[in-house]
Structure formats: C-alpha cells, structure tokens
Tab-separated table of C-alpha atoms in Angstrom:
chain	number	residue	atom	x	y	z
A	1262	MET	CA	-0.536	-19.324	-25.013
A	1263	ARG	CA	-0.849	-17.346	-22.084
A	1264	VAL	CA	0.923	-14.026	-21.856
A	1265	VAL	CA	0.963	-11.795	-18.914
A	1266	ILE	CA	1.295	-8.138	-19.580
A	1267	ALA	CA	3.391	-6.345	-16.806
A	1268	PRO	CA	4.709	-3.041	-17.845
A	1269	ASP	CA	5.555	0.000	-15.594
A	1270	SER	CA	4.651	3.541	-16.910
A	1271	PHE	CA	6.689	5.562	-19.408
A	1272	LYS	CA	7.098	8.708	-17.643
A	1273	GLU	CA	5.471	11.782	-18.969
A	1274	CYS	CA	4.380	9.788	-22.135
A	1275	LEU	CA	2.041	7.007	-20.866
A	1276	GLY	CA	0.453	5.211	-17.940
A	1277	ALA	CA	1.270	1.860	-16.709
A	1278	GLY	CA	-2.285	0.671	-17.698
A	1279	GLU	CA	-2.080	2.622	-20.943
A	1280	VAL	CA	1.244	0.727	-22.058
A	1281	ALA	CA	-0.366	-2.863	-21.148
A	1282	ALA	CA	-3.305	-1.922	-23.155
A	1283	ALA	CA	-1.397	-1.078	-26.289
A	1284	ILE	CA	0.870	-4.162	-25.919
A	1285	ALA	CA	-2.101	-6.093	-25.485
A	1286	SER	CA	-3.704	-4.925	-28.766
A	1287	GLY	CA	-0.334	-5.966	-30.574
A	1288	VAL	CA	-0.422	-9.638	-28.998
A	1289	VAL	CA	-4.070	-10.156	-30.018
A	1290	LYS	CA	-3.170	-9.279	-33.608
A	1291	ALA	CA	-0.532	-11.427	-33.230
A	1292	ALA	CA	-1.789	-14.364	-31.683
A	1293	PRO	CA	-5.710	-14.255	-31.978
A	1294	ASP	CA	-5.949	-17.171	-29.503
A	1295	ALA	CA	-3.568	-16.066	-26.650
A	1296	VAL	CA	-5.246	-15.727	-23.388
A	1297	ILE	CA	-4.138	-12.321	-22.055
A	1298	ASP	CA	-3.590	-11.454	-18.499
A	1299	ILE	CA	-3.124	-7.682	-18.033
A	1300	CYS	CA	-1.300	-6.494	-14.913
A	1301	PRO	CA	0.146	-2.921	-14.902
A	1302	MET	CA	2.756	-2.430	-12.466
A	1303	ALA	CA	4.686	0.424	-10.277
A	1304	ASP	CA	7.158	0.958	-8.004
A	1305	GLY	CA	5.386	2.723	-5.161
A	1306	GLY	CA	5.936	6.362	-7.089
A	1307	GLU	CA	2.972	8.123	-8.949
A	1308	GLY	CA	0.637	5.717	-10.809
A	1309	THR	CA	0.740	3.321	-8.013
A	1310	VAL	CA	-2.784	3.241	-7.228
A	1311	ALA	CA	-4.003	3.300	-10.818
A	1312	ALA	CA	-1.756	-0.015	-11.736
A	1313	ILE	CA	-2.791	-1.898	-8.626
A	1314	VAL	CA	-6.276	-0.892	-8.959
A	1315	ALA	CA	-6.308	-1.971	-12.506
A	1316	ALA	CA	-4.418	-5.175	-11.814
A	1317	THR	CA	-6.772	-6.349	-8.978
A	1318	ALA	CA	-10.054	-5.296	-10.700
A	1319	GLY	CA	-10.349	-2.784	-7.759
A	1320	ARG	CA	-12.342	0.594	-7.087
A	1321	PHE	CA	-11.285	4.195	-6.679
A	1322	ILE	CA	-12.524	6.400	-3.664
A	1323	THR	CA	-12.329	10.181	-4.144
A	1324	ALA	CA	-11.541	12.022	-0.709
A	1325	ASP	CA	-11.283	15.832	0.120
A	1326	VAL	CA	-8.093	16.433	1.510
A	1327	PHE	CA	-5.399	19.554	1.878
A	1328	ASP	CA	-2.660	19.711	-1.128
A	1329	PRO	CA	1.039	20.475	-0.135
A	1330	LEU	CA	-0.059	24.233	0.388
A	1331	GLY	CA	-3.202	23.841	2.199
A	1332	ARG	CA	-5.409	24.002	-0.345
A	1333	GLN	CA	-8.468	21.682	-0.504
A	1334	ILE	CA	-8.508	19.148	-3.450
A	1335	ARG	CA	-10.269	15.967	-4.268
A	1336	ALA	CA	-7.742	12.998	-4.535
A	1337	LYS	CA	-8.061	9.385	-5.130
A	1338	PHE	CA	-6.912	6.217	-3.347
A	1339	GLY	CA	-8.068	2.754	-4.207
A	1340	LEU	CA	-9.586	-0.379	-2.636
A	1341	LEU	CA	-8.190	-3.506	-3.994
A	1342	GLY	CA	-10.189	-6.099	-5.806
A	1343	GLU	CA	-9.863	-9.812	-6.302
A	1344	GLY	CA	-8.950	-9.639	-9.620
A	1345	PRO	CA	-7.544	-10.331	-12.202
A	1346	VAL	CA	-10.764	-10.765	-14.409
A	1347	ALA	CA	-10.990	-13.809	-16.342
A	1348	ALA	CA	-9.917	-13.770	-20.025
A	1349	LEU	CA	-11.039	-16.434	-22.668
A	1350	PRO	CA	-8.747	-16.946	-25.558
A	1351	GLY	CA	-8.852	-13.966	-28.178
A	1352	GLU	CA	-10.127	-11.653	-25.115
A	1353	VAL	CA	-8.045	-9.469	-22.724
A	1354	GLY	CA	-8.415	-9.491	-19.153
A	1355	LEU	CA	-9.173	-5.482	-18.865
A	1356	ALA	CA	-9.253	-4.990	-15.102
A	1357	ALA	CA	-8.198	-1.433	-16.090
A	1358	GLY	CA	-11.562	-0.847	-17.932
A	1359	LEU	CA	-13.638	-2.019	-14.946
A	1360	ALA	CA	-11.708	-0.411	-12.391
A	1361	GLN	CA	-12.208	3.409	-14.214
A	1362	GLN	CA	-15.973	2.967	-14.716
A	1363	GLY	CA	-16.236	5.507	-11.971
A	1364	ASP	CA	-15.602	6.137	-8.324
A	1365	SER	CA	-17.214	4.056	-5.556
A	1366	ALA	CA	-18.689	5.229	-2.487
A	1367	CYS	CA	-19.078	1.701	-1.087
A	1368	GLU	CA	-17.234	0.503	1.932
A	1369	CYS	CA	-15.141	-2.608	1.980
A	1370	ASP	CA	-15.224	-5.380	4.489
A	1371	GLY	CA	-11.550	-5.777	5.943
A	1372	CYS	CA	-10.192	-5.174	2.418
A	1373	ALA	CA	-6.739	-3.671	1.417
A	1374	ALA	CA	-6.113	-0.213	0.223
A	1375	VAL	CA	-3.669	1.807	-1.594
A	1376	VAL	CA	-2.670	5.328	-1.131
A	1377	GLU	CA	-0.428	7.610	-3.001
A	1378	MET	CA	1.642	10.170	-1.220
A	1379	ALA	CA	1.489	12.066	-4.884
A	1380	ALA	CA	-2.086	12.400	-4.993
A	1381	ALA	CA	-2.223	14.672	-1.907
A	1382	SER	CA	1.353	15.630	-1.286
A	1383	GLY	CA	2.974	15.476	-4.782
A	1384	LEU	CA	5.606	17.988	-6.431
A	1385	GLU	CA	2.983	18.091	-9.140
A	1386	LEU	CA	0.589	19.561	-7.327
A	1387	THR	CA	2.754	22.329	-6.323
A	1388	PRO	CA	3.118	25.468	-9.210
A	1389	PRO	CA	6.985	25.574	-9.646
A	1390	GLY	CA	7.257	29.045	-8.451
A	1391	MET	CA	5.399	28.145	-5.288
A	1392	ARG	CA	7.501	25.042	-4.188
A	1393	ASP	CA	9.394	25.373	-0.929
A	1394	PRO	CA	9.624	22.388	1.791
A	1395	LEU	CA	9.796	24.623	4.614
A	1396	TRP	CA	5.856	25.324	4.283
A	1397	THR	CA	4.572	22.282	2.236
A	1398	THR	CA	2.972	19.489	4.038
A	1399	THR	CA	2.236	15.957	4.284
A	1400	PHE	CA	-1.135	16.660	6.060
A	1401	GLY	CA	-3.314	15.526	2.948
A	1402	THR	CA	-1.305	12.389	2.697
A	1403	GLY	CA	-2.716	11.488	6.422
A	1404	GLN	CA	-6.389	12.615	5.227
A	1405	LEU	CA	-6.133	10.019	2.568
A	1406	ILE	CA	-5.144	7.437	5.244
A	1407	THR	CA	-7.978	8.397	7.551
A	1408	ALA	CA	-10.280	8.302	4.543
A	1409	ALA	CA	-9.340	4.354	3.850
A	1410	LEU	CA	-9.393	3.802	7.307
A	1411	ASP	CA	-13.434	5.151	7.176
A	1412	ALA	CA	-13.730	2.721	4.129
A	1413	GLY	CA	-12.946	0.048	5.951
A	1414	ALA	CA	-9.468	-0.844	5.026
A	1415	ARG	CA	-7.794	-3.189	7.276
A	1416	SER	CA	-4.378	-2.964	5.735
A	1417	ILE	CA	-2.833	0.132	3.643
A	1418	ILE	CA	0.023	0.350	1.091
A	1419	LEU	CA	1.342	3.640	0.914
A	1420	GLY	CA	3.264	4.568	-1.987
A	1421	VAL	CA	5.657	7.485	-1.312
A	1422	GLY	CA	7.205	8.906	-4.715
A	1423	GLY	CA	6.805	12.233	-6.315
A	1424	SER	CA	6.607	14.123	-2.621
A	1425	ALA	CA	6.735	17.868	-2.489
A	1426	THR	CA	7.724	17.885	1.087
A	1427	VAL	CA	10.665	17.367	3.709
A	1428	ASP	CA	8.441	17.561	6.710
A	1429	GLY	CA	9.521	14.217	8.512
A	1430	GLY	CA	5.813	13.276	8.145
A	1431	ALA	CA	4.987	15.655	10.423
A	1432	GLY	CA	1.777	16.829	8.741
A	1433	CYS	CA	0.613	13.081	7.710
A	1434	LEU	CA	0.874	12.592	11.577
A	1435	GLN	CA	-1.120	15.335	12.499
A	1436	ALA	CA	-3.965	14.474	10.340
A	1437	LEU	CA	-3.853	11.038	12.227
A	1438	GLY	CA	-4.150	12.851	15.545
A	1439	VAL	CA	-0.770	13.598	16.489
A	1440	VAL	CA	-0.440	17.029	18.508
A	1441	PHE	CA	3.129	18.728	18.029
A	1442	ILE	CA	3.557	21.254	20.732
A	1443	ASP	CA	5.727	24.472	20.665
A	1444	GLY	CA	7.623	26.319	23.406
A	1445	ALA	CA	5.198	28.223	24.603
A	1446	GLY	CA	2.823	25.252	25.287
A	1447	ASN	CA	0.696	25.606	21.971
A	1448	PRO	CA	-0.377	23.113	19.380
A	1449	CYS	CA	1.987	23.844	16.255
A	1450	ARG	CA	-0.311	24.996	13.309
A	1451	CYS	CA	-2.327	22.334	11.576
A	1452	GLY	CA	-0.398	21.389	8.205
A	1453	MET	CA	2.997	21.955	9.508
A	1454	GLY	CA	5.900	22.252	6.785
A	1455	GLY	CA	9.606	21.174	7.451
A	1456	GLY	CA	10.443	24.941	8.352
A	1457	ALA	CA	8.171	24.210	11.517
A	1458	LEU	CA	10.216	21.295	12.919
A	1459	CYS	CA	12.629	23.439	14.903
A	1460	ASP	CA	9.649	25.069	16.750
A	1461	VAL	CA	8.501	21.522	18.064
A	1462	ALA	CA	9.318	21.244	22.054
A	1463	SER	CA	7.009	18.374	22.780
A	1464	ILE	CA	4.641	15.644	21.036
A	1465	ASP	CA	1.301	14.257	22.531
A	1466	VAL	CA	0.455	10.759	20.517
A	1467	SER	CA	-2.794	10.455	23.149
A	1468	GLY	CA	-5.273	11.197	20.359
A	1469	MET	CA	-3.831	9.680	17.540
A	1470	ASP	CA	-6.027	7.435	15.611
A	1471	LYS	CA	-6.935	4.059	17.655
A	1472	ARG	CA	-7.288	2.336	14.241
A	1473	VAL	CA	-3.491	3.090	13.686
A	1474	ARG	CA	-1.759	-0.098	14.599
A	1475	PRO	CA	1.556	-1.900	13.856
A	1476	GLY	CA	1.268	-3.480	10.633
A	1477	LEU	CA	-1.359	-1.652	9.328
A	1478	ILE	CA	0.449	0.187	6.909
A	1479	THR	CA	3.253	-1.032	4.109
A	1480	VAL	CA	5.563	1.633	2.656
A	1481	ALA	CA	6.421	1.292	-0.572
A	1482	ALA	CA	9.703	3.103	-1.264
A	1483	ASP	CA	12.524	2.829	-3.891
A	1484	VAL	CA	15.283	4.440	-1.765
A	1485	THR	CA	17.030	3.562	1.377
A	1486	ASN	CA	18.281	6.882	2.619
A	1487	PRO	CA	18.697	7.833	6.305
A	1488	LEU	CA	16.566	10.707	7.729
A	1489	THR	CA	19.105	12.908	8.130
A	1490	GLY	CA	23.030	13.363	7.233
A	1491	PRO	CA	24.783	13.794	3.803
A	1492	GLN	CA	22.534	11.161	2.359
A	1493	GLY	CA	19.545	12.432	4.086
A	1494	ALA	CA	16.188	13.586	3.209
A	1495	ALA	CA	17.006	17.224	3.447
A	1496	ARG	CA	20.480	17.374	1.910
A	1497	VAL	CA	19.731	14.659	-1.246
A	1498	TYR	CA	15.956	15.699	-2.084
A	1499	GLY	CA	15.306	18.928	-0.694
A	1500	PRO	CA	17.041	20.774	-3.932
A	1501	GLN	CA	14.764	18.835	-5.931
A	1502	LYS	CA	11.547	20.214	-4.208
A	1503	GLY	CA	12.698	23.989	-4.227
A	1504	ALA	CA	14.887	24.096	-1.402
A	1505	THR	CA	17.574	26.796	-1.445
A	1506	PRO	CA	21.062	25.927	0.030
A	1507	GLU	CA	19.709	27.755	3.158
A	1508	ALA	CA	16.411	26.192	3.422
A	1509	VAL	CA	18.063	22.695	2.954
A	1510	GLU	CA	20.558	23.160	6.184
A	1511	GLN	CA	17.135	24.768	8.171
A	1512	LEU	CA	15.054	21.389	7.137
A	1513	GLU	CA	18.207	19.386	8.104
A	1514	ARG	CA	18.096	21.118	11.653
A	1515	GLY	CA	14.535	20.405	11.902
A	1516	LEU	CA	14.705	16.841	11.015
A	1517	GLU	CA	17.663	16.329	13.256
A	1518	HIS	CA	15.768	18.021	16.272
A	1519	PHE	CA	12.428	15.949	15.322
A	1520	ARG	CA	14.789	12.673	15.149
A	1521	LYS	CA	15.647	13.442	19.011
A	1522	LEU	CA	12.667	14.311	19.955
A	1523	VAL	CA	11.130	10.884	18.626
A	1524	ALA	CA	14.341	9.005	20.141
A	1525	ASP	CA	13.436	10.553	23.585
A	1526	LEU	CA	9.795	9.954	23.190
A	1527	LEU	CA	9.389	6.413	21.681
A	1528	GLY	CA	12.751	5.284	21.969
A	1529	ILE	CA	13.588	4.891	18.468
A	1530	ASP	CA	16.331	6.181	16.255
A	1531	MET	CA	14.521	6.915	12.861
A	1532	ASN	CA	18.345	7.096	11.330
A	1533	ALA	CA	18.174	3.354	12.285
A	1534	ILE	CA	15.283	2.900	9.974
A	1535	SER	CA	16.180	1.988	6.205
A	1536	GLY	CA	14.244	4.239	4.253
A	1537	ALA	CA	13.326	6.778	6.715
A	1538	GLY	CA	14.415	9.468	4.518
A	1539	ALA	CA	11.920	8.155	1.779
A	1540	ALA	CA	9.367	11.201	0.709
A	1541	GLY	CA	11.320	13.714	2.879
A	1542	GLY	CA	11.344	11.691	5.797
A	1543	LEU	CA	7.704	10.600	5.702
A	1544	GLY	CA	9.006	6.978	5.524
A	1545	GLY	CA	10.921	7.677	8.814
A	1546	GLY	CA	7.793	9.633	10.583
A	1547	ILE	CA	5.295	6.807	9.717
A	1548	ALA	CA	7.419	3.843	10.758
A	1549	ALA	CA	8.302	5.257	14.100
A	1550	PHE	CA	5.019	6.253	14.983
A	1551	THR	CA	2.700	3.588	13.677
A	1552	GLY	CA	5.127	0.679	13.351
A	1553	ALA	CA	4.540	0.542	9.568
A	1554	LYS	CA	7.087	-1.355	7.640
A	1555	ILE	CA	9.272	0.047	4.882
A	1556	SER	CA	9.942	-2.182	2.031
A	1557	ALA	CA	11.036	-2.142	-1.740
A	1558	GLY	CA	8.268	-0.690	-3.866
A	1559	LEU	CA	8.325	-3.280	-6.268
A	1560	GLY	CA	8.190	-6.328	-4.195
A	1561	VAL	CA	5.064	-4.473	-2.233
A	1562	ILE	CA	3.368	-3.996	-5.485
A	1563	ALA	CA	4.106	-7.490	-6.868
A	1564	LYS	CA	2.652	-9.174	-3.988
A	1565	ALA	CA	-0.610	-6.934	-4.084
A	1566	VAL	CA	-1.156	-8.233	-7.601
A	1567	ASN	CA	-0.488	-11.545	-7.120
A	1568	LEU	CA	2.453	-11.391	-9.848
A	1569	ARG	CA	4.267	-14.658	-9.066
A	1570	GLN	CA	1.106	-16.810	-9.556
A	1571	ARG	CA	0.015	-14.843	-12.301
A	1572	ILE	CA	3.671	-15.288	-14.172
A	1573	SER	CA	3.711	-19.041	-13.107
A	1574	CYS	CA	0.607	-19.722	-15.082
A	1575	ALA	CA	2.205	-18.034	-18.142
A	1576	ASP	CA	3.950	-18.880	-21.031
A	1577	LEU	CA	5.384	-15.207	-22.008
A	1578	VAL	CA	5.853	-12.375	-19.818
A	1579	ILE	CA	6.230	-8.891	-21.559
A	1580	THR	CA	7.349	-5.905	-19.589
A	1581	GLY	CA	8.625	-2.416	-19.951
A	1582	GLU	CA	9.458	1.017	-18.968
A	1583	GLY	CA	10.418	4.123	-20.126
A	1584	LYS	CA	14.299	3.604	-20.246
A	1585	LEU	CA	15.959	0.031	-19.713
A	1586	ASP	CA	19.658	0.870	-18.698
A	1587	ALA	CA	22.104	0.225	-16.041
A	1588	SER	CA	19.828	1.697	-13.268
A	1589	SER	CA	17.100	-0.726	-13.911
A	1590	ALA	CA	18.928	-3.222	-11.817
A	1591	PHE	CA	18.348	-0.989	-8.666
A	1592	GLY	CA	14.542	-1.938	-7.888
A	1593	LYS	CA	12.923	-0.981	-11.440
A	1594	THR	CA	10.209	-2.776	-12.866
A	1595	ALA	CA	11.260	-4.497	-15.945
A	1596	VAL	CA	14.354	-6.321	-14.318
A	1597	GLY	CA	12.075	-7.046	-11.300
A	1598	VAL	CA	9.616	-8.849	-13.474
A	1599	ALA	CA	12.131	-10.583	-15.443
A	1600	ARG	CA	13.752	-12.028	-12.591
A	1601	MET	CA	10.547	-13.410	-11.123
A	1602	ALA	CA	9.736	-14.735	-14.752
A	1603	GLY	CA	13.483	-16.450	-14.475
A	1604	GLU	CA	13.121	-17.937	-11.399
A	1605	LEU	CA	9.506	-19.717	-12.644
A	1606	GLY	CA	11.147	-20.778	-15.885
A	1607	VAL	CA	8.829	-18.312	-18.133
A	1608	SER	CA	10.511	-16.148	-20.884
A	1609	ALA	CA	10.123	-12.517	-20.475
A	1610	VAL	CA	10.510	-9.944	-23.053
A	1611	CYS	CA	11.144	-6.145	-22.336
A	1612	ILE	CA	9.605	-3.285	-24.372
A	1613	PRO	CA	11.289	-0.318	-23.312
A	1614	GLY	CA	11.041	3.342	-24.440
A	1615	GLN	CA	14.776	3.162	-24.990
A	1616	VAL	CA	17.859	1.591	-24.156
A	1617	GLY	CA	20.681	3.147	-22.275
A	1618	ALA	CA	24.404	2.204	-21.393
A	1619	GLY	CA	24.557	-0.997	-19.040
A	1620	ALA	CA	21.123	-2.307	-19.984
A	1621	PRO	CA	20.430	-6.040	-18.364
A	1622	ARG	CA	19.903	-7.766	-21.946
A	1623	GLU	CA	20.878	-11.205	-20.576
A	1624	LEU	CA	17.662	-10.881	-18.274
A	1625	PHE	CA	15.111	-10.952	-21.347
A	1626	ALA	CA	14.640	-13.405	-24.298
A	1627	ALA	CA	14.499	-10.299	-25.989
A	1628	VAL	CA	14.710	-6.490	-25.869
A	1629	LEU	CA	12.752	-4.535	-28.320
A	1630	PRO	CA	12.982	-0.470	-27.726
A	1631	LEU	CA	9.944	2.016	-29.166
A	1632	VAL	CA	13.162	4.078	-30.320
A	1633	GLY	CA	15.035	2.397	-33.039
A	1634	ASP	CA	14.353	0.413	-36.228
A	1635	GLY	CA	13.567	3.559	-37.745
A	1636	VAL	CA	11.589	5.179	-34.981
A	1637	THR	CA	13.098	8.615	-33.721
A	1638	PRO	CA	12.598	9.574	-29.952
A	1639	ALA	CA	10.019	11.996	-31.325
A	1640	GLN	CA	8.159	9.825	-32.870
A	1641	ALA	CA	8.338	7.156	-30.105
A	1642	ILE	CA	6.555	9.495	-28.110
A	1643	GLU	CA	4.076	11.126	-30.283
A	1644	SER	CA	3.081	7.579	-31.425
A	1645	ALA	CA	4.037	5.202	-28.161
A	1646	PRO	CA	0.625	3.657	-28.638
A	1647	ALA	CA	0.953	2.172	-32.114
A	1648	VAL	CA	4.815	1.831	-31.680
A	1649	LEU	CA	4.157	-0.383	-28.583
A	1650	GLU	CA	1.507	-2.425	-30.506
A	1651	LEU	CA	4.264	-3.230	-33.220
A	1652	ARG	CA	7.011	-4.253	-30.950
A	1653	ALA	CA	4.450	-6.412	-29.159
A	1654	ARG	CA	3.359	-8.241	-32.337
A	1655	GLN	CA	7.303	-8.356	-33.226
A	1656	ALA	CA	7.724	-9.916	-29.351
A	1657	ILE	CA	5.063	-12.720	-30.336
A	1658	ALA	CA	6.539	-13.406	-33.716
A	1659	LYS	CA	10.131	-13.921	-32.171
A	1660	TYR	CA	8.515	-16.095	-29.129
A	1661	ILE	CA	6.476	-18.299	-31.954
A	1662	LYS	CA	9.552	-18.507	-34.059
A	1663	GLY	CA	11.618	-19.673	-30.917
C-alpha cells in the first residue's frame, strides 16, 4: 500500500511538516509495510517555504533583510529540490528531515526558489503596539527576491499571506531598483510604507534589476480582491494590520494615487488584475511592474511539489487542516487535495483539528477530527501529535476494512 500524506499546518499548533510526520508515524504502526510519501502542503501563507522545501527535498538559504519596521533581521527562503526522497516499505520519505539539516550557502543552476512574504514583511514580525501600515514596508520581501536571484533562481514562487503592510508593493519594488520620486524631485525614503504613496509624483524604472523579467515570479495568493475600493487592500485588510479608520482612508487615497500613476506609466490598471489587493496591494504592484502572474495559492504549491503525479501513484491520500468547514471549499488545502485525489480515483481521508458547519464530508472516504471521540479541544492542542497518530491508525484501519 502506498500512502501520500499531504496536510496543511494546524495554525498556532503544528506546522505542516510536523502534522505530516505525526500522521506518518500512525500509518507505519498500522501498516508496517506501507510506502509513505510525505508531502506537506500550504496555500501561499505562512509555512509555504517550509512545506515546499520539505516536499521537494530542497534546502533553505538565509539572507539579511529589513523587517516591516526597517530593522535588520535574518530571513529564510527556499530552493526547490528534486524530491520526494524515495521510501521503501515500512519507511517514510522524510524530505522534511533532510531539508532542515541546515542552511545551504550553495548556489543553484537555474533552479526554482520559494519566497515567503511573511518571513520578511509579516505581521508576526511586528509587535502589536507598533503595527501601522502607514509605516510598515515590503522592502524586505524585495530583498529576499534579490537574494533568490543571487542564488541563481530562474523562477520564484512568492507566497503572500500574513503581511503587515498596505504599501502596494512599493517597498518591495524599491528593493528591486524602482525609484519613487516626490514632488520636489527627490527619491522617496528607502523602505517606504503605505503612508508615503500620496507623496509620489513620478516613478523611475530604469534602474530595476534586469534579471526581473515577465514570468519570473508567480504570486501564490488565496484572495482575489482588487487594489482599491470597498473590497480593496486598505478597507478590507488595513484594520487587521493595525490601521485606524483615519489611516484606512489615507491608505486608500495612497493606493488610488499609486494606481493612477502606474496606469499612466505602464498602461496597466491594477484594479483589472484579479488579486491585486493581495498582501496589502503587493500582488498588484508586483504584477504590474514585473509581469508576475497571480494564481490560487494551493494550485501553485501543488504544481511545485508535483502533487498530482504523487497522488496518481498512491492507494490512499491523507490530508488535514486546522478546521474543516464550509470555507474549506474556497481554496483550502484539504478540499483541494481531496478533489485532486477524486479526479485520479484515489481515496482521501481528512484528519482536521475540528469540523465546523457545512464541512464537505462527501469529498472524503472518512473525516476523523482530532476533537471528538473523548478528546476535548484543549487536549487536541496539547497532545496534537499523539492524537494525529491515533487518527492516522484509525484511518488505515478503515481503509483496510473497506
């Protein structure tokens, strides 16, 4: 029996690799002869780099970058490998273990890289009392992209979840060589935030990194919001990032001003780009200036880790995420994995943290949540690896029983 284990992370509990390892432990105990392929998943948000590096037996590289507040930090990006690591019966293809043995300073020869915006420009990097998207910047994300290019990457997946910013990607573009000029003819400060967008009078792209070309970057996003308007980056996501009502309106004006400047300069209306509002407008800025494509995060990750082929070789797929409910049908990992398995005629089991209203149980051969069957929510969090292992053993028993 061949089993693919492809879960997402359990937010604020376990990373995708940890979830997968716990499930694998249960599978091995229930079916010692099983061939197990561990394939941690993500949807473009936090954990994307770790999941892809683990699933492809890739490696991490660390770079010096600026965080959202302009403080220097060390942040990781990933270079994809050629994984998964082959597994023999009774063994586990632990690409994750290999990937995390240490950072690599080696360059790649035309390989693909994965960059996680949250690693350099994430909300979690900003103390609650200092969260203000008028000032926070995506400059560090641009530095990570540059570092990936320096490492030899010929294509880059950019996961954009968990950002602290609403700067339209201006800070990121500055790091890539774009110069924003104010009304006095002076360059805007390095690492500008959303509050400085209204000060921009013109944009100079002549110094942009020549390695940045159309098709280089694929933005993995799980939202389709426009840049501006009632459903735009400022009004929908600004408050989550610390913006006051007054700041939200200032950010909206800045993004609208930026949109008009870009339309005049490049002939591109960022509001016509689906997902332009992702990550505080970084989606729109990157797409307009670099020719990047914005795609559904799960689809991008699935392609990067060769998920379809891996599932096609399997007898059973086990997936999972923190909560399976009605929202899971909209780009979430468990449902996406189950649908792919269904297309290939492979049974799928879901082990979520818990099940909510409207959960699409019909897509799975079985749904075995951590919470329930005598396990309380507190116990599920405290003993998540052990409960995951138990549920995996139950999943294998159900599969064998038919």
